[in-house]
Tab-separated table of C-alpha atoms and ligand atoms in Angstrom:
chain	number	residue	atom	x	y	z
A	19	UNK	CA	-124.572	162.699	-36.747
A	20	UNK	CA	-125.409	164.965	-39.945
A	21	UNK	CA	-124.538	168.024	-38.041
A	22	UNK	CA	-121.472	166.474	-37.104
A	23	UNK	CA	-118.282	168.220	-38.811
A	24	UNK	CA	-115.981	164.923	-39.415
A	25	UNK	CA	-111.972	165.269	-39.648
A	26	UNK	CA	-110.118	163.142	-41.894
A	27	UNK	CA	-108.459	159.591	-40.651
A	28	UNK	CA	-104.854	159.858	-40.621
A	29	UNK	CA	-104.802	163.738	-41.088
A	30	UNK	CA	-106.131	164.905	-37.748
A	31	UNK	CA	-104.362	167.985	-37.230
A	32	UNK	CA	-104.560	168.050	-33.172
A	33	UNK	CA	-102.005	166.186	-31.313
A	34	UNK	CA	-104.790	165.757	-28.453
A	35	UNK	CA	-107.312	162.719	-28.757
A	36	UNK	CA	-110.316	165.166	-27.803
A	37	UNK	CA	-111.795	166.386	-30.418
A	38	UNK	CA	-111.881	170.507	-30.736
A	39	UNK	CA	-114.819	171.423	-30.477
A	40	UNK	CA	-118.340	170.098	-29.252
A	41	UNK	CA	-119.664	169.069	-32.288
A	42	UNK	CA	-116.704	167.887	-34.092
A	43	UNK	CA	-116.286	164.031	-34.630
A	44	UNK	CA	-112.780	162.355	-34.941
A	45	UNK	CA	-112.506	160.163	-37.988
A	46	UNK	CA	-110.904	156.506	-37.283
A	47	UNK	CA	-109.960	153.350	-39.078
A	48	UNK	CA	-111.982	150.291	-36.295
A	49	UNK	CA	-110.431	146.809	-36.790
A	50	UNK	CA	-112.283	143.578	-34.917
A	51	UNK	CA	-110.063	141.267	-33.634
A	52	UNK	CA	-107.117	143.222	-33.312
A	53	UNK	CA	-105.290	141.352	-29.957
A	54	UNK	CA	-103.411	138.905	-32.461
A	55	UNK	CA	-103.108	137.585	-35.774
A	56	UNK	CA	-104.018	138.998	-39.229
A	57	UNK	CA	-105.955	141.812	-36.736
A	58	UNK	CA	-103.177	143.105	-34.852
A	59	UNK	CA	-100.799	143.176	-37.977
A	60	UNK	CA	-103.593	145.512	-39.802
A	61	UNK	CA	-103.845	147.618	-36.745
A	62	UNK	CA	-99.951	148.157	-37.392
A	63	UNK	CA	-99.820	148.597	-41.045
A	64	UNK	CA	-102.585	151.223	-40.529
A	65	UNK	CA	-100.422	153.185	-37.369
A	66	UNK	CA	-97.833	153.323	-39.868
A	67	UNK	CA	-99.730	154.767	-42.345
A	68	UNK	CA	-101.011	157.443	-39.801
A	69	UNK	CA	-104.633	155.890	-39.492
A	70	UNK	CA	-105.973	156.652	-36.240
A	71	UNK	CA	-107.785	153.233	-34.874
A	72	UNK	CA	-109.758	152.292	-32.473
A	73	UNK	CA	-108.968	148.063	-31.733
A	74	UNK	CA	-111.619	145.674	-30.626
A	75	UNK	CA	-111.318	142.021	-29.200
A	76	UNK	CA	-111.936	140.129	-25.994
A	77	UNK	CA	-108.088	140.583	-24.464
A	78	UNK	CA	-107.567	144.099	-22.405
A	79	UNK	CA	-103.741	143.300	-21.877
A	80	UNK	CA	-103.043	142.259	-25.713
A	81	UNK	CA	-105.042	145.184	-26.945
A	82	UNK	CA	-103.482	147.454	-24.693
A	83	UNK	CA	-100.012	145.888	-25.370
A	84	UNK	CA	-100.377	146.988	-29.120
A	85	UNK	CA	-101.978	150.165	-28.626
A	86	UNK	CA	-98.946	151.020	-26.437
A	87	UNK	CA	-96.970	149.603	-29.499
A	88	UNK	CA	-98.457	151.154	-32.242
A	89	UNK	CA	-98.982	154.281	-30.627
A	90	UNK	CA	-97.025	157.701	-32.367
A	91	UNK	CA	-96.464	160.307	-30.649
A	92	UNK	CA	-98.320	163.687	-31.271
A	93	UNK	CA	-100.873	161.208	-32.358
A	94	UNK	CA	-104.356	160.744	-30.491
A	95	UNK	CA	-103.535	156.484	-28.797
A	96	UNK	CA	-105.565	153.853	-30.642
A	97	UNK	CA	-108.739	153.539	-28.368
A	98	UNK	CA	-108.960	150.010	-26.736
A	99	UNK	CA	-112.588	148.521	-26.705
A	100	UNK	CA	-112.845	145.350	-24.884
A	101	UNK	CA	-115.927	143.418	-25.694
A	102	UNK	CA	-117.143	140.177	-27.168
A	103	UNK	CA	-118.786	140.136	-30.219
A	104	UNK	CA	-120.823	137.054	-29.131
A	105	UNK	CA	-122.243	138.875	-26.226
A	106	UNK	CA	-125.804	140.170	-27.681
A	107	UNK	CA	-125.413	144.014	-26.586
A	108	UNK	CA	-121.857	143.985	-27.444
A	109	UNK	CA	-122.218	145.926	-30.920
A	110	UNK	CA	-124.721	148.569	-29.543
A	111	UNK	CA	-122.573	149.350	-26.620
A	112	UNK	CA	-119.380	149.589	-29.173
A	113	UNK	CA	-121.958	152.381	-30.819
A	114	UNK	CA	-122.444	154.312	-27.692
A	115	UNK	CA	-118.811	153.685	-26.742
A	116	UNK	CA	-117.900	155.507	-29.957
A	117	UNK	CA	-120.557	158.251	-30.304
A	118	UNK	CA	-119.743	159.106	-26.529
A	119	UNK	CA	-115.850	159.585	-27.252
A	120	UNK	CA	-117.150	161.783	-30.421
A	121	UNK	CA	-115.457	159.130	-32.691
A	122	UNK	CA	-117.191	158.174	-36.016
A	123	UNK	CA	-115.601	155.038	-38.143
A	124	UNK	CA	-114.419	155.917	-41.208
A	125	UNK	CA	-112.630	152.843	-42.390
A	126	UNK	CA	-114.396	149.658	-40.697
A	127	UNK	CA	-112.009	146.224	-40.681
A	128	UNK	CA	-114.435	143.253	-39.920
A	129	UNK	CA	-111.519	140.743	-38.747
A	130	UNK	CA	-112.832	138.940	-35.677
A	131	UNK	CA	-113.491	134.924	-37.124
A	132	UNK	CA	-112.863	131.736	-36.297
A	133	UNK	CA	-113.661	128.233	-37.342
A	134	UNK	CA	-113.760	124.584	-36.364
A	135	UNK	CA	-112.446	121.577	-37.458
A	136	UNK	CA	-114.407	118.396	-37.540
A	137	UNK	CA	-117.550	116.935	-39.138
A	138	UNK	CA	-120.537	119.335	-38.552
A	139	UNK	CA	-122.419	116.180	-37.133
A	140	UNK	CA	-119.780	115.592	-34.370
A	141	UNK	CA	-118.758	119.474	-33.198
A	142	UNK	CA	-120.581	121.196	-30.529
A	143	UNK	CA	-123.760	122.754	-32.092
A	144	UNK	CA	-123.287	126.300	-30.239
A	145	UNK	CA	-119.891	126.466	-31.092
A	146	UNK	CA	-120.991	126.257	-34.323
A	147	UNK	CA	-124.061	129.023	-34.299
A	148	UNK	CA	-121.267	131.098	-32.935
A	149	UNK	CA	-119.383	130.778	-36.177
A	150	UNK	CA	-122.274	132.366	-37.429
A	151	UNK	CA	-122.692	134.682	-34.762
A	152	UNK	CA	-118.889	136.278	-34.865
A	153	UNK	CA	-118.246	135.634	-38.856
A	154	UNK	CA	-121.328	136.972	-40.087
A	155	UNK	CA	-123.632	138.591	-37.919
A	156	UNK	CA	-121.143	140.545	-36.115
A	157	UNK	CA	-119.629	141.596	-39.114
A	158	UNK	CA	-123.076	142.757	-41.078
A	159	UNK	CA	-124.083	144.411	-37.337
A	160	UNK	CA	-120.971	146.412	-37.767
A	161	UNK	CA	-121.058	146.788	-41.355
A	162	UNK	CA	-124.772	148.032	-41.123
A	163	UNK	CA	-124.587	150.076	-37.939
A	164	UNK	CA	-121.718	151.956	-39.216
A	165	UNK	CA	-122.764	152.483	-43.010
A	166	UNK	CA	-124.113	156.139	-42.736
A	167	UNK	CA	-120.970	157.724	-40.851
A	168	UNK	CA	-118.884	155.595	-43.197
A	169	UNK	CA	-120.892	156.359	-46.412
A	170	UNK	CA	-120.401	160.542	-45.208
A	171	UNK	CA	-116.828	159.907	-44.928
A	172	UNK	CA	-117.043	158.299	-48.302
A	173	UNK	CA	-114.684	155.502	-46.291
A	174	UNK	CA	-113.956	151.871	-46.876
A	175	UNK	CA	-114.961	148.974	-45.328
A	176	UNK	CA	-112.494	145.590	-45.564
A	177	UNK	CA	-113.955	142.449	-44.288
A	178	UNK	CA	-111.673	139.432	-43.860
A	179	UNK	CA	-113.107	136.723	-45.974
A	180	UNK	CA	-111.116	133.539	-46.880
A	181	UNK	CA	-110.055	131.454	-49.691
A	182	UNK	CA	-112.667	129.181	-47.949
A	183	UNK	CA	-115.121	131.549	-49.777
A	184	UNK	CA	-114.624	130.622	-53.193
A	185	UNK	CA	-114.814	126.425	-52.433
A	186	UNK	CA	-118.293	124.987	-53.159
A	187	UNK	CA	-118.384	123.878	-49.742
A	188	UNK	CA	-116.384	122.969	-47.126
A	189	UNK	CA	-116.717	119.382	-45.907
A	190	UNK	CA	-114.611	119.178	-42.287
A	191	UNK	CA	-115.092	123.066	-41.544
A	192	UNK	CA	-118.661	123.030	-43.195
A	193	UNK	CA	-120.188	126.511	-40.756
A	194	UNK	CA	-116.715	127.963	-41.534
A	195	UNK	CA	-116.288	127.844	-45.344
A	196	UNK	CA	-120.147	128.943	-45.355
A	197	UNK	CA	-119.855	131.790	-42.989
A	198	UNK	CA	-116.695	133.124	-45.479
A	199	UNK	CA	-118.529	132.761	-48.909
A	200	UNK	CA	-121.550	134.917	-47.632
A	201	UNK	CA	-118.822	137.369	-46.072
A	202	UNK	CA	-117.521	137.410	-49.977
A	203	UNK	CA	-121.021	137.607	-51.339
A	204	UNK	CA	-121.870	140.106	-49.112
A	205	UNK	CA	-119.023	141.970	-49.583
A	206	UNK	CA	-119.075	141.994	-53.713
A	207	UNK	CA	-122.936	142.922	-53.581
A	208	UNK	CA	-122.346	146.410	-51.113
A	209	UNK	CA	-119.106	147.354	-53.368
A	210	UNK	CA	-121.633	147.662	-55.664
A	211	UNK	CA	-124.519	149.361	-53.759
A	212	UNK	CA	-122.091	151.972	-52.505
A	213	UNK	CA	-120.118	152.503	-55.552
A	214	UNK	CA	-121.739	155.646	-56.649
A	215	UNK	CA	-121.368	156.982	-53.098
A	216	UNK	CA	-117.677	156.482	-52.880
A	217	UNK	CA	-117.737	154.104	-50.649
A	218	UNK	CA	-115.558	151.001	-51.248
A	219	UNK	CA	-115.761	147.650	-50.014
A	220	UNK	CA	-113.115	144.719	-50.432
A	221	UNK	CA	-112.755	141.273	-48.951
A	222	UNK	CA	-109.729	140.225	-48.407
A	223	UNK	CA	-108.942	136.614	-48.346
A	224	UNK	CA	-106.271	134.911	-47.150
A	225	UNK	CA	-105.127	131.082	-47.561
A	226	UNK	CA	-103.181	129.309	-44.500
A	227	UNK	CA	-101.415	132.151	-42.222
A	228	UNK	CA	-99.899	130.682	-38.987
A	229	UNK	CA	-101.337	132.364	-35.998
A	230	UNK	CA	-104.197	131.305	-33.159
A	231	UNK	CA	-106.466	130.448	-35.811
A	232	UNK	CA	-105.532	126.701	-36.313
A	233	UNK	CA	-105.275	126.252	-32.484
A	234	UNK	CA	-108.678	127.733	-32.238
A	235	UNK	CA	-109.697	125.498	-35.065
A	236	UNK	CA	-108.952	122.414	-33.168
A	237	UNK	CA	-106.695	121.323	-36.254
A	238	UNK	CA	-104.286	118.457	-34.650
A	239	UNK	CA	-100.980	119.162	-33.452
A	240	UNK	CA	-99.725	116.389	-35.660
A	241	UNK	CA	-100.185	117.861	-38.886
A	242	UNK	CA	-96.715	120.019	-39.847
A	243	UNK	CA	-98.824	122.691	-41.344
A	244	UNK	CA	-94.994	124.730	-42.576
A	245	UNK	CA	-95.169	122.026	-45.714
A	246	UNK	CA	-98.184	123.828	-46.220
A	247	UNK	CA	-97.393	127.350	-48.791
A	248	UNK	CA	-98.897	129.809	-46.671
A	249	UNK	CA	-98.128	133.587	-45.375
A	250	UNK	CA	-97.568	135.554	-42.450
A	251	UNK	CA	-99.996	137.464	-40.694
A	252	UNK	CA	-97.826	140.968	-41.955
A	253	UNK	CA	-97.749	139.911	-45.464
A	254	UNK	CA	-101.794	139.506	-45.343
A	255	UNK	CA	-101.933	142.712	-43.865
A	256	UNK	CA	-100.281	144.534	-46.006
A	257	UNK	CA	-101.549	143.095	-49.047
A	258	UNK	CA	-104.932	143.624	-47.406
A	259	UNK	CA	-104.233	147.010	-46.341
A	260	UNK	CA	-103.053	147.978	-50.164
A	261	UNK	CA	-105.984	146.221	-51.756
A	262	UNK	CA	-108.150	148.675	-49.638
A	263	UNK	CA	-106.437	151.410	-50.543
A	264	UNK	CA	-106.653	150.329	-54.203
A	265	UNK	CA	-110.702	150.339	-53.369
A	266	UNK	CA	-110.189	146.234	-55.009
A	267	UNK	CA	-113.220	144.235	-54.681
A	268	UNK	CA	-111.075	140.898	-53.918
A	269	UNK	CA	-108.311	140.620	-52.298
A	270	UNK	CA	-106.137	137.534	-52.573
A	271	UNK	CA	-102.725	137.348	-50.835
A	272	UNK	CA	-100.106	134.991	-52.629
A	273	UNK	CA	-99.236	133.326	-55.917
A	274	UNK	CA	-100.832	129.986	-54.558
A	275	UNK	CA	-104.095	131.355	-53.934
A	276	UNK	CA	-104.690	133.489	-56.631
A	277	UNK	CA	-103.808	129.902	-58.655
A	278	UNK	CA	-106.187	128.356	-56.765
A	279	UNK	CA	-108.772	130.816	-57.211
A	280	UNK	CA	-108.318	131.004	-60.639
A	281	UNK	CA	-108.653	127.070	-61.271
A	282	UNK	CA	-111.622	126.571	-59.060
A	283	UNK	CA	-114.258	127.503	-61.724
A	284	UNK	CA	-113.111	124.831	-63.845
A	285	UNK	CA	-112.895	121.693	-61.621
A	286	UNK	CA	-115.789	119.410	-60.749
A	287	UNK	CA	-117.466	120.734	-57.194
A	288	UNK	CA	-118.079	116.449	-56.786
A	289	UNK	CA	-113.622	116.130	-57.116
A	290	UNK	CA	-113.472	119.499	-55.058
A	291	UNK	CA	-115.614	118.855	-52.141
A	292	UNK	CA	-113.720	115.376	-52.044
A	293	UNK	CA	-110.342	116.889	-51.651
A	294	UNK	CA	-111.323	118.973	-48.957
A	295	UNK	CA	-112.928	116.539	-46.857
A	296	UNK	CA	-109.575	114.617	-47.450
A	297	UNK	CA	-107.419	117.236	-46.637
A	298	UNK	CA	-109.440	118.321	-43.005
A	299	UNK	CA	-110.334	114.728	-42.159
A	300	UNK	CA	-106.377	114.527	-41.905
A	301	UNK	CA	-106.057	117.581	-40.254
A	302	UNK	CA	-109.181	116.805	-37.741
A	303	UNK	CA	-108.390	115.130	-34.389
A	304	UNK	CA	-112.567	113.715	-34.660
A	305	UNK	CA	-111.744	111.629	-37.514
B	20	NAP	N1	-105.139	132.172	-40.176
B	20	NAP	C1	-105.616	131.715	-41.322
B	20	NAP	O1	-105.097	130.729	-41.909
B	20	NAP	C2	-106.780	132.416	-41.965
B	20	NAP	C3	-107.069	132.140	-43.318
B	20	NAP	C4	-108.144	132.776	-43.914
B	20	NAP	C5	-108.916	133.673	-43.196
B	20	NAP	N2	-108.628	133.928	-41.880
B	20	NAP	C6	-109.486	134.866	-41.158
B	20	NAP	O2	-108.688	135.908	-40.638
B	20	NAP	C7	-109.380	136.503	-39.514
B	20	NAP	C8	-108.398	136.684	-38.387
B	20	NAP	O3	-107.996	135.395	-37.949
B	20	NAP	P1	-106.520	135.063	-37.464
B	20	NAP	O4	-105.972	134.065	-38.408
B	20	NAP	O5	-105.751	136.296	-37.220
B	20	NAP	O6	-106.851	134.280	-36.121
B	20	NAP	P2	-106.547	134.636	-34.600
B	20	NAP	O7	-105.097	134.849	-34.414
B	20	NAP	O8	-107.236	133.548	-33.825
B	20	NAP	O9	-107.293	136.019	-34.375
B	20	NAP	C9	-108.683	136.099	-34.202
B	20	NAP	C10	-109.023	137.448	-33.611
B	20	NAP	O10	-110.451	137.502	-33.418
B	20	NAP	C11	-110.708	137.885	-32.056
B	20	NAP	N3	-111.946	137.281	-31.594
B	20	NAP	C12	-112.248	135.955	-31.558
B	20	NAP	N4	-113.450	135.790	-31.005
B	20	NAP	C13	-113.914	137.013	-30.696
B	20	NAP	C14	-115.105	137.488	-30.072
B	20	NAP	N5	-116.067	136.653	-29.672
B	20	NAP	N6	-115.261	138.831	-29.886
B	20	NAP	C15	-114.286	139.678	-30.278
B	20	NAP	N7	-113.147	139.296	-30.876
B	20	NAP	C16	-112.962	137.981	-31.074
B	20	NAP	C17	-109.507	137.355	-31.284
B	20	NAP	O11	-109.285	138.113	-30.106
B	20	NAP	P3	-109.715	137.700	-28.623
B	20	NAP	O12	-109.485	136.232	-28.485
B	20	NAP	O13	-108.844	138.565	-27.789
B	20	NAP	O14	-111.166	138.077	-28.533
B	20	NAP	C18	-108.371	137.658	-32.259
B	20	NAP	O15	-107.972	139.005	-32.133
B	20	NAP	C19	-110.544	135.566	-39.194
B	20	NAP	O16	-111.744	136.116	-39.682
B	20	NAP	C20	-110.192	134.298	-39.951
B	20	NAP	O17	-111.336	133.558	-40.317
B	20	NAP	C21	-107.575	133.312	-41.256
């Protein structure tokens, strides 16, 4: 990889997606969980910005769908990975999938999450170690893995935290809200480590945004979640994809958030905790 002569994201002068010459390693921007949601609208803010990508996630005909979409032409197609970040080898093979197609990750977009609604007593305990699994090993694998080709490229890495992250806990989605405040403190402590190398590092983290999410989540079908103030998947995306530009530690998409996140220091964590477990025992079918 040090001999490797790396060509800049989003500037690659060659309309083909091989790179020129033997040696030569083709920058991209890799996103996790880019077949729907918050991950595919990243994917497209970053197309339109001329980032070359590379799109990871379990669905062939989704990820393929977009790359068709997002694809410009002259421009090398987004590279379509198909894997599941559960599955143990998954994150070696993406390596060798990469270093084979002389690709190198310049910008690295750790989306791929989900949660679960429901008392942590009463859900399904590997459902629950794969919170883990996905949210945070996955994501410090990648993180890890990828550091030295993205610390050469003097890139950026955005992982997709939550507002979940700055709650003292979160009683009704306990794995989840813990899985996103170690994504934040893990995020916070490498924008600091890589600072001097020009690397940046941001979390971005949203508050409710409809898409698969709360279906995955289990949350019941007779809450109305539009009374709740929330965003779309594009607006996170782009605020996301500005923050990162912007090399901001913290990223927090809309006025109700940043409120939120603002007030949280000051409130009891005994009143806090108590709201949430009100507010997901109502949205939890395992009441
Ligand atoms: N929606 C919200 O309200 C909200 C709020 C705060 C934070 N977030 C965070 O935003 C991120 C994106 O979520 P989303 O709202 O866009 O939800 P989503 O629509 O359910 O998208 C989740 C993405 O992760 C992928 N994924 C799930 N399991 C995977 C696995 N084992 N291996 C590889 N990919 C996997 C899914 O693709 P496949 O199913 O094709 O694998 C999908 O592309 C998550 O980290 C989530 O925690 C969401």
């Amino acid at each position: 990889m040090s001999e490797a002569i790396l060509t800049k994201a989003g500037s690659s002068p060659s309309a083909d997606a091989q790179p020129r010459s033997g040696t030569e390693m083709r920058r991209v921007t890799l996103v996790t969980g880019a077949s729907g949601g918050i991950g595919a609208d990243l994917a497209r803010v970053f197309a339109r910005q001329g980032h070359d990508l590379v799109l990871i996630a379990r669905s062939r005909t989704a990820l393929e769908a977009l790359a068709d979409e997002i694809a410009v032409p002259g421009r090398p197609r987004p590279l379509v990975l198909v894997f599941d970040l559960l599955e143990r080898n998954a994150i070696p093979e993406i390596a060798a999938a990469l270093a084979a197609a002389r690709i190198s990750p310049e910008i690295l977009v750790n989306n791929a999450g989900f949660g679960l609604i429901g008392p942590a007593a009463g859900l399904d305990l590997a459902e629950q170690l794969a919170i883990v699994d996905l949210n945070v090993r996955a994501a410090v694998d990648l993180t890890l893995r990828f550091l030295p080709a993205i610390r050469a490229a003097r890139g950026k890495i955005l992982n997709v935290a939550s507002i979940a992250s700055y709650f003292p806990g979160g009683p009704g989605m306990a794995a989840y809200y813990a899985s996103k405040a170690f994504l934040l403190s893990f995020s916070l402590a490498l924008s600091q480590e890589l600072r001097a190398d020009g690397v940046t590092v941001s979390a971005l983290c949203p508050g409710y945004t409809k898409t698969g999410f709360q279906a995955r989540a289990g949350i019941g079908p007779n809450i109305d979640l539009t009374r709740l103030p929330g965003s779309t998947a594009m607006e996170v995306a782009e605020a996301g994809y500005a923050g990162l530009i912007a090399g901001r530690r913290e990223i927090v998409p809309g006025f109700h958030n940043k409120l939120s996140v603002l007030l949280l220091p000051f409130l009891p964590k005994a009143v806090v905790l108590a709201v949430i477990s009100r507010l997901q025992q109502n949205r939890s079918p395992l009441r």
